[in-house]
Coordinates of C-alpha atoms in Angstrom, one line a residue:
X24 CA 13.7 5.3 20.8
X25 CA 10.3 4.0 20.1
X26 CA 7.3 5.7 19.4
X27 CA 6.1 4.9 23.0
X28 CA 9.3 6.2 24.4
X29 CA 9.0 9.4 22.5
X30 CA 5.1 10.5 22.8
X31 CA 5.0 8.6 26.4
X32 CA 1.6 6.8 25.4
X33 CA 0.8 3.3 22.7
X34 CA -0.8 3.3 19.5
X35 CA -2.3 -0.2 19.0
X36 CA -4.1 -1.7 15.6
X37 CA -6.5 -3.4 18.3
X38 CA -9.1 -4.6 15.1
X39 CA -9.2 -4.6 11.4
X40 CA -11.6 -5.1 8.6
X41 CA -11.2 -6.1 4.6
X42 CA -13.3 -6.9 2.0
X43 CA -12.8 -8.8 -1.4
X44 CA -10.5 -6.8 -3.9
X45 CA -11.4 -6.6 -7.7
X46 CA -14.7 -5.9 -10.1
X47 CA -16.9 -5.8 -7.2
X48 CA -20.4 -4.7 -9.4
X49 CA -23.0 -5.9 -6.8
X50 CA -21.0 -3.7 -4.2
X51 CA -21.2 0.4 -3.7
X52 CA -18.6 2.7 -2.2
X53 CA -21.3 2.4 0.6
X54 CA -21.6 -1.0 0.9
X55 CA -17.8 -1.6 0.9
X56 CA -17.2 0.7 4.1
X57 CA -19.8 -0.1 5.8
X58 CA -18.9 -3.7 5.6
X59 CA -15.1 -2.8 6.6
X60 CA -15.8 -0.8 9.5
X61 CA -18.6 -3.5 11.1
X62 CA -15.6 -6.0 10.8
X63 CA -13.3 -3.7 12.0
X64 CA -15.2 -2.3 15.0
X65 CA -16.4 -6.0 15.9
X66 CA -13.3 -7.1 15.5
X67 CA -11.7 -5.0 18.1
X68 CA -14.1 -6.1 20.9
X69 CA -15.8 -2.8 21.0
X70 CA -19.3 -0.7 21.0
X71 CA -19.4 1.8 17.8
X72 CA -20.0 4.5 20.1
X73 CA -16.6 4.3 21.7
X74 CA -15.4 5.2 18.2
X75 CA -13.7 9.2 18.7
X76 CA -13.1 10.0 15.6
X77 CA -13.1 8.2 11.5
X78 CA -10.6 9.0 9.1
X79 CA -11.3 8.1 5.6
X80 CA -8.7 7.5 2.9
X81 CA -10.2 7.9 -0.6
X82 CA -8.5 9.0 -4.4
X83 CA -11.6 9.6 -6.4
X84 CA -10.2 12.3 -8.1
X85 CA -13.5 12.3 -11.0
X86 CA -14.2 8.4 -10.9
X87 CA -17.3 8.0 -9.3
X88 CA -19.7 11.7 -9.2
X89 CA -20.3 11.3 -4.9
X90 CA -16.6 13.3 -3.7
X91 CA -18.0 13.8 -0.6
X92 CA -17.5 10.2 1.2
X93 CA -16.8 10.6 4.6
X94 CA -20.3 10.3 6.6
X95 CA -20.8 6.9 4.7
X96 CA -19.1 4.8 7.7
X97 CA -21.6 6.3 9.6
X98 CA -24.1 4.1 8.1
X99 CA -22.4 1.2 10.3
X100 CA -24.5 1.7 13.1
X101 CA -26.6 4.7 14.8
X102 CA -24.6 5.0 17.3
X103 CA -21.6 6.8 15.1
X104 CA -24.2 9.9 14.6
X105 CA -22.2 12.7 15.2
X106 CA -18.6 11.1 15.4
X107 CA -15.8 13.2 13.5
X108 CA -15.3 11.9 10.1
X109 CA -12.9 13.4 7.9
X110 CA -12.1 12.1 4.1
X111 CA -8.3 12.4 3.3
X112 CA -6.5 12.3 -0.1
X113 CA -2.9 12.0 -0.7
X114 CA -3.3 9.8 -4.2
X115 CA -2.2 6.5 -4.0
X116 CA -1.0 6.8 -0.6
X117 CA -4.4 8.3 0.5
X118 CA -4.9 5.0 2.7
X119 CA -2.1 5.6 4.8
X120 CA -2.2 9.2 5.3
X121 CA -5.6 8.6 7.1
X122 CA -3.8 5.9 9.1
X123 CA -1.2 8.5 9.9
X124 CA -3.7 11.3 10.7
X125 CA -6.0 8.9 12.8
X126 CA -2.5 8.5 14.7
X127 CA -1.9 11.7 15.4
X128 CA -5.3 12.2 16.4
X129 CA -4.2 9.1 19.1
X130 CA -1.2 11.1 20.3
X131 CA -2.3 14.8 20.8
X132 CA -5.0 13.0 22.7
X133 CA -7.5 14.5 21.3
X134 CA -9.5 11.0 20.8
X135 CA -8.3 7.7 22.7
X136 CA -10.2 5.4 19.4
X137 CA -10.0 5.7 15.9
X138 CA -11.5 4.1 12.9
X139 CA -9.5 4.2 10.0
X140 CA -11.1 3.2 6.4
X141 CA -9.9 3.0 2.9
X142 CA -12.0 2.7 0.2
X143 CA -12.0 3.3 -3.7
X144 CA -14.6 2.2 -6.7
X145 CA -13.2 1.8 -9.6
X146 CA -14.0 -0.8 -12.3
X147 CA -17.4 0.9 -13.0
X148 CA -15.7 3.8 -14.3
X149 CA -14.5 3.8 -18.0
X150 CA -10.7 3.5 -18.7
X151 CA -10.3 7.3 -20.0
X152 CA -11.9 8.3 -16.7
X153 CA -9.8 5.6 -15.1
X154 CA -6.5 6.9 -16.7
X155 CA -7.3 10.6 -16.6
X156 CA -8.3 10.4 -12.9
X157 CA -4.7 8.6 -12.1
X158 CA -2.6 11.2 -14.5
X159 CA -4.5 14.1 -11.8
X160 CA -1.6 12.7 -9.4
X161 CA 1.1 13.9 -11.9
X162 CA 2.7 17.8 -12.4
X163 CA 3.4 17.3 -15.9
X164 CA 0.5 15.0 -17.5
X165 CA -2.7 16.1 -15.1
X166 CA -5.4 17.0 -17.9
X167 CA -3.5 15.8 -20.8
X168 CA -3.8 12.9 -23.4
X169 CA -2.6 10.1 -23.1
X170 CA -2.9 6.7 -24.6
X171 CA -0.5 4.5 -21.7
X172 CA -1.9 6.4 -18.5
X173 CA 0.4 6.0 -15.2
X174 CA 2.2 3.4 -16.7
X175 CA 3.9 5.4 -19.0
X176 CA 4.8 7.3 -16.6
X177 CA 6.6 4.3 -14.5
X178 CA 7.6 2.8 -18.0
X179 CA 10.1 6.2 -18.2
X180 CA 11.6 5.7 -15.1
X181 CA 12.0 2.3 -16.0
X182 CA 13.5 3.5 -19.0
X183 CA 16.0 5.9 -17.2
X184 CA 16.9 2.7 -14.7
X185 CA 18.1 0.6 -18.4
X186 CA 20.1 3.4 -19.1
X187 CA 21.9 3.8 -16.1
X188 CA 21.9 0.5 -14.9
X189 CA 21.3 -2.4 -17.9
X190 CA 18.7 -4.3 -18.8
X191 CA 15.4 -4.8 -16.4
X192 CA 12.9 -6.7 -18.2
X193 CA 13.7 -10.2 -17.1
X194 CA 14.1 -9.2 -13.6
X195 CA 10.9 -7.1 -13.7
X196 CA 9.2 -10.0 -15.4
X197 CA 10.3 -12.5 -11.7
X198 CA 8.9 -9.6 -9.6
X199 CA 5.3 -10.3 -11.4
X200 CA 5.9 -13.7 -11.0
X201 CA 6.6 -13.8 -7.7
X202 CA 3.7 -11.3 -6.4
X203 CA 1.4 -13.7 -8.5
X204 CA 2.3 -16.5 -6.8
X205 CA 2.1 -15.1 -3.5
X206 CA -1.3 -14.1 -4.3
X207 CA -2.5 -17.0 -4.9
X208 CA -2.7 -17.3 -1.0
X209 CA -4.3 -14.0 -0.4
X210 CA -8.1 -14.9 -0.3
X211 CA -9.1 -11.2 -0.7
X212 CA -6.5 -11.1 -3.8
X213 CA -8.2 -10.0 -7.0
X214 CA -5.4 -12.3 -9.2
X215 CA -5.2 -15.3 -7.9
X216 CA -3.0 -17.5 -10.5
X217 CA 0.4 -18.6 -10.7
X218 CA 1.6 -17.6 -14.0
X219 CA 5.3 -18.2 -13.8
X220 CA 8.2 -16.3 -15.0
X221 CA 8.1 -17.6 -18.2
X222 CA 5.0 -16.0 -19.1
X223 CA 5.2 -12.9 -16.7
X224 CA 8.9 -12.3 -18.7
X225 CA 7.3 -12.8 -22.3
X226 CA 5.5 -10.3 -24.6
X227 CA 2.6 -12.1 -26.1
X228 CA -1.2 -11.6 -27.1
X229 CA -2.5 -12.4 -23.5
X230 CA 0.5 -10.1 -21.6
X231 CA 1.0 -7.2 -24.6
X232 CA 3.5 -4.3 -23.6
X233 CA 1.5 -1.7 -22.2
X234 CA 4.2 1.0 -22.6
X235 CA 7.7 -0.4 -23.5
X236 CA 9.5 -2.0 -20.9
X237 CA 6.3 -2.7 -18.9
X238 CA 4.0 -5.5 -20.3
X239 CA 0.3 -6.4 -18.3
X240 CA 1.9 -8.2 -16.2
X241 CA 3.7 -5.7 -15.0
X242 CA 1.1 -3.3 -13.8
X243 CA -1.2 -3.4 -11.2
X244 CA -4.9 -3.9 -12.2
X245 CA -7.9 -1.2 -11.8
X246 CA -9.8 -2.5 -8.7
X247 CA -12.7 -2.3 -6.3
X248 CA -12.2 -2.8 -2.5
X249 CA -12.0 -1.6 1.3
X250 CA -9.9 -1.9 4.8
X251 CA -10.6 -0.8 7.9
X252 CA -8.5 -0.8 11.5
X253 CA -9.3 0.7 14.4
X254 CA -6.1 2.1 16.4
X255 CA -6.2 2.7 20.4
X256 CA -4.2 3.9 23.3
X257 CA -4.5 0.3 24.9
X258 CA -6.3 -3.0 24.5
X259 CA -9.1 -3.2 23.8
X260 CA -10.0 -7.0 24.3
X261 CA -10.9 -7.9 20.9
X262 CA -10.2 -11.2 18.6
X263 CA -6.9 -11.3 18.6
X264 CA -4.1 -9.4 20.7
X265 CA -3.2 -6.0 19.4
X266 CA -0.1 -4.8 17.4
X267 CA 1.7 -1.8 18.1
X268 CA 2.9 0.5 16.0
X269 CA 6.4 1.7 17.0
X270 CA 7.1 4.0 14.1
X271 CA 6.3 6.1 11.1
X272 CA 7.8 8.6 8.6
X273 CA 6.2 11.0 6.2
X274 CA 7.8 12.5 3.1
X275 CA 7.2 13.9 -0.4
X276 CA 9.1 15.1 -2.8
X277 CA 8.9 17.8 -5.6
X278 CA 6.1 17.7 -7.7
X279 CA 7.8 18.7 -11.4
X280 CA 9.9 15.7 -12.6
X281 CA 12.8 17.6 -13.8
X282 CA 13.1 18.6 -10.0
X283 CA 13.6 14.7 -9.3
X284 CA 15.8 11.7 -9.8
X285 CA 13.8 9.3 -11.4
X286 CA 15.6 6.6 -10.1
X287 CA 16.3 7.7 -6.7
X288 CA 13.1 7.8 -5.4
X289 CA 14.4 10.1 -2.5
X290 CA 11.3 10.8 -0.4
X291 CA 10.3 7.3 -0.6
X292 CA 14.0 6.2 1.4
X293 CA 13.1 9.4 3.6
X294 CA 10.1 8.3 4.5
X295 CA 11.8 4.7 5.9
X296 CA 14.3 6.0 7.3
X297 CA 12.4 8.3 9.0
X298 CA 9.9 5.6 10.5
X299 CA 12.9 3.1 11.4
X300 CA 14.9 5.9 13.2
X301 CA 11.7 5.8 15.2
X302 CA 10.6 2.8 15.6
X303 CA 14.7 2.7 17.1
X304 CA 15.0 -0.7 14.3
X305 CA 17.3 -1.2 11.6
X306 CA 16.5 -3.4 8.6
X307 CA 17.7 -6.6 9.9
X308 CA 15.2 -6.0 12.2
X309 CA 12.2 -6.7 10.3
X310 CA 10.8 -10.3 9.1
X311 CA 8.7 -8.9 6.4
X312 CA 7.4 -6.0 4.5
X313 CA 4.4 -5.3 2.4
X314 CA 5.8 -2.4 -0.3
X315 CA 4.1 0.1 -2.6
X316 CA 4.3 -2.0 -6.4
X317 CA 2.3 0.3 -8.6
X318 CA 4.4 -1.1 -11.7
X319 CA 7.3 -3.4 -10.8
X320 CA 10.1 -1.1 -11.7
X321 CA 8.6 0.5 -8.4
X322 CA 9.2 -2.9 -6.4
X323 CA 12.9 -3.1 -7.8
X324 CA 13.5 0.7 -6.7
X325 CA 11.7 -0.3 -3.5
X326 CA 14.8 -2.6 -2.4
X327 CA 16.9 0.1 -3.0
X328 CA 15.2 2.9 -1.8
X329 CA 15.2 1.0 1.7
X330 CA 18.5 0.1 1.3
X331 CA 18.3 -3.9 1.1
X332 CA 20.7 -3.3 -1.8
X333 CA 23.1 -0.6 -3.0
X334 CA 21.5 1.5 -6.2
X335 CA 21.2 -0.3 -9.5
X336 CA 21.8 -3.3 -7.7
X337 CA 17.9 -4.2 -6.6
X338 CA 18.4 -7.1 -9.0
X339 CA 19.9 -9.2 -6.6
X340 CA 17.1 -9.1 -4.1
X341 CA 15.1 -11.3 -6.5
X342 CA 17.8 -13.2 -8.1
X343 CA 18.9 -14.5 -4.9
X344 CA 15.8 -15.2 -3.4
X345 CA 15.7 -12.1 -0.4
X346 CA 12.5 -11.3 -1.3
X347 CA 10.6 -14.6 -1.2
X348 CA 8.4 -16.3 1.5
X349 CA 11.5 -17.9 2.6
X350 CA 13.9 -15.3 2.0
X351 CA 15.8 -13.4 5.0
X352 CA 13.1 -10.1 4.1
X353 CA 10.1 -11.7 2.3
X354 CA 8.4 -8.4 0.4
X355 CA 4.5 -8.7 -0.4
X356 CA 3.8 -12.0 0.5
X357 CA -0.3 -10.9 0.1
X358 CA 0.6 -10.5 -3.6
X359 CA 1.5 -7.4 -3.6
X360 CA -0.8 -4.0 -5.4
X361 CA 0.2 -6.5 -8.6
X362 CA -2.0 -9.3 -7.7
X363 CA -3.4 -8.2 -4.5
X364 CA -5.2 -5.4 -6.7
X365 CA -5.0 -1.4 -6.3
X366 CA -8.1 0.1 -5.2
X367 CA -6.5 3.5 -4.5
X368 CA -7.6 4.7 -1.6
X369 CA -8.2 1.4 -0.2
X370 CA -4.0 0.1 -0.8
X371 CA -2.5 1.7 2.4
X372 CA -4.8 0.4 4.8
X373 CA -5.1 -2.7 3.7
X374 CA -1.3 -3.1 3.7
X375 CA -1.6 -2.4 7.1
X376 CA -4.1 -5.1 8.2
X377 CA -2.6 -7.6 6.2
X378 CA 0.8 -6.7 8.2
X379 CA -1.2 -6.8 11.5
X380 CA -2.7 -10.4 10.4
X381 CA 0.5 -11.5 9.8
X382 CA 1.8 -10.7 13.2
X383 CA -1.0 -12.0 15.0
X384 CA -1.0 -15.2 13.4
X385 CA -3.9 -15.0 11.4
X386 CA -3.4 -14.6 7.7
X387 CA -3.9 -18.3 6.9
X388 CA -2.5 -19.9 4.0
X389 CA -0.1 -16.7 3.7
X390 CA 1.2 -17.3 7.2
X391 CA 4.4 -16.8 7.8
X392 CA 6.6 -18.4 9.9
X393 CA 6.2 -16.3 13.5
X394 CA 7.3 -13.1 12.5
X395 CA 7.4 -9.9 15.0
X396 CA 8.2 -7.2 13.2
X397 CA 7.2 -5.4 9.7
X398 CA 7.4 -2.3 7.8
X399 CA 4.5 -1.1 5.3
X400 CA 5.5 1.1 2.5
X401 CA 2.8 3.3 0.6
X402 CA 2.9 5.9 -1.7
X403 CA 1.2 8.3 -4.1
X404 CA 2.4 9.9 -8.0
X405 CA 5.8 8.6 -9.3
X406 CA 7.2 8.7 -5.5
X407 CA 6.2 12.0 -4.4
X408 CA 4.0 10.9 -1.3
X409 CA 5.1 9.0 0.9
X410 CA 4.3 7.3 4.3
X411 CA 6.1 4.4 6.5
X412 CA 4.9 2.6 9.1
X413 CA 7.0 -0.3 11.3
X414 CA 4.5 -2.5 13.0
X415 CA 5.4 -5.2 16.0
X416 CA 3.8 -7.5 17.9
X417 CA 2.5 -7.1 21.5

């Protein structure tokens, strides 16, 4: 059963919007959403005043002094005066919890055309603001000290993966390596350089361990950017022909890490399977997905978590090539949060227009080969929140 088949009505990604992702100084929060949502809007084929409702995805959390975003995409056009605009926050999935609310807003039928944004700022900030800001999305470190930020944090469960399941470092060190290349494609990308696995594998004075087993090149970078889609009930005659989305799952898990497997990631394979029972797909269904990789020890508990391999055995995704451009499930092929960049609030909906460019045909040099169906994977904290969405073409 489809989404379709279960709420009796579409939910279409009829237009979409992204800017440039990385130290964006001559841009503003303002700037950035204001530019996404003109794409977006124009993009769809529409007037702004047939925009419903605006859902805006944004962390914050202390980084930049304005928390109070959402009447900035009003600034688009005078026409938007008095639309709806709500900000939501979910951490690093705050991105896709506006897609999913914008959704919702589509199927109660309370609004037949949304506009979605994410947007973040963050390279302006220092990196104790930085750091603190990100630790606010954890139980046990929010307001603490701490000299390795999040990736300490993912460097433990990597650290309880070695110890369960071997060694990691190597195979982490081809994840970066991969994601870098396929950024190199990605002309919003904020990394764009091949390093190769050699140096992505290496400790050395331009990739230092950040927290033991992750090096630099194992961690997503602090970055500036914004997304924008617009979903409808039906076509809208814009640019390009709509995509559907026929499923999504929501699910998070308990906040206190000694309530969780650190390996498991449980709400995260939740979440998917929640949006492929949906979506009435299994995984041999999809030609692509864009996943959440934070840190890559969350990319190698990704291919488990989703069940491309058994537990402890995410290795061979990447040693066998699974993964890759060419692979039979080709995973970040924009680059990934790892090269892409990781402008919090900005990640989930961008993952989704990238997804939607793909299946339209219109991501350029990181084309793939006519694919029809995807899944986007987002999430916030060390795998607590958690949101799915499987995406075909019309």
């Amino acid at each position: 059963m489809s989404l379709k088949e279960q709420f009796g009505k579409d939910v279409l990604l009829t237009g979409w919007g992204h800017s440039r992702f990385g130290k964006l100084t001559e841009e503003t929060l303002e700037s950035l959403i204001v530019q996404v949502a003109t794409e977006a809007i124009g993009n769809a084929g529409i007037e702004p005043g047939q925009i419903d409702e605006i859902y805006i995805g944004q962390f914050n959390s202390g980084m930049m002094p304005l928390a109070f975003p959402s009447s900035l995409a009003l600034q688009a056009s005078p026409a938007l005066a008095n639309v709806p605009s709500t900000r939501v926050e979910n951490a690093c999935a705050s991105g896709s919890a506006a897609f999913q609310q914008g959704t919702k807003s589509l199927l109660a039928g309370t609004a037949r055309t949304v506009l979605v944004i994410g947007a973040e700022k963050m390279t302006h900030a220092g990196a104790d603001v930085v750091g603190a800001a990100l630790l606010g999305a954890d139980y046990d470190m929010a307001g603490k000290p701490s000299t390795t930020g999040f990736t300490g944090l993912f460097a433990e469960v990597a650290k309880h993966y070695e110890k369960r399941y071997g060694p990691v470092s190597d195979v982490l060190g081809s994840i970066a390596a991969k994601n870098h290349r396929n950024g190199v494609d990605n002309p919003y990308a904020q990394l764009r350089k091949d390093l190769g696995e050699d140096f992505c594998r290496t400790v050395s004075d331009k990739n230092p361990m950040v927290a033991d087993p992750l090096r630099r090149t194992d961690c997503s970078p602090v970055s500036d950017g914004a997304a924008a889609v617009v979903l409808s009930v039906s076509p809208t005659g814009g640019a390009t022909a709509p995509v559907r989305l026929a499923g999504f799952g929501q699910a998070n898990d308990f906040f206190p890490a000694e309530r969780r497997d650190p390996t498991a990631f449980a709400a995260t394979r939740a979440s998917w399977q929640r949006a492929m029972a949906m979506a009435g797909v299994g995984l041999g269904d999809l030609d692509f997905a864009e996943v959440h990789d934070c840190f890559t020890i969350a990319e190698l508990l990704m291919y488990e978590a989703i069940g491309l391999t058994e537990p402890g055995q995410g290795a061979r995704a990447i040693e066998e090539g699974w993964v890759f451009k060419d692979g039979k499930l080709p995973i970040n092929v924009s680059g990934g949060l790892k090269a892409k960049g990781h402008p919090v609030g900005a990640t989930g909906v961008s993952q989704h227009v990238i997804a939607a460019m793909q299946l339209t045909g219109t991501a350029g040099d990181m084309q793939l080969a006519g694919p029809r169906r995807a899944a986007v994977q987002n999430m916030g904290g060390v795998g607590i929140a958690n949101y799915v969405s499987v995406l075909e073409a019309v």
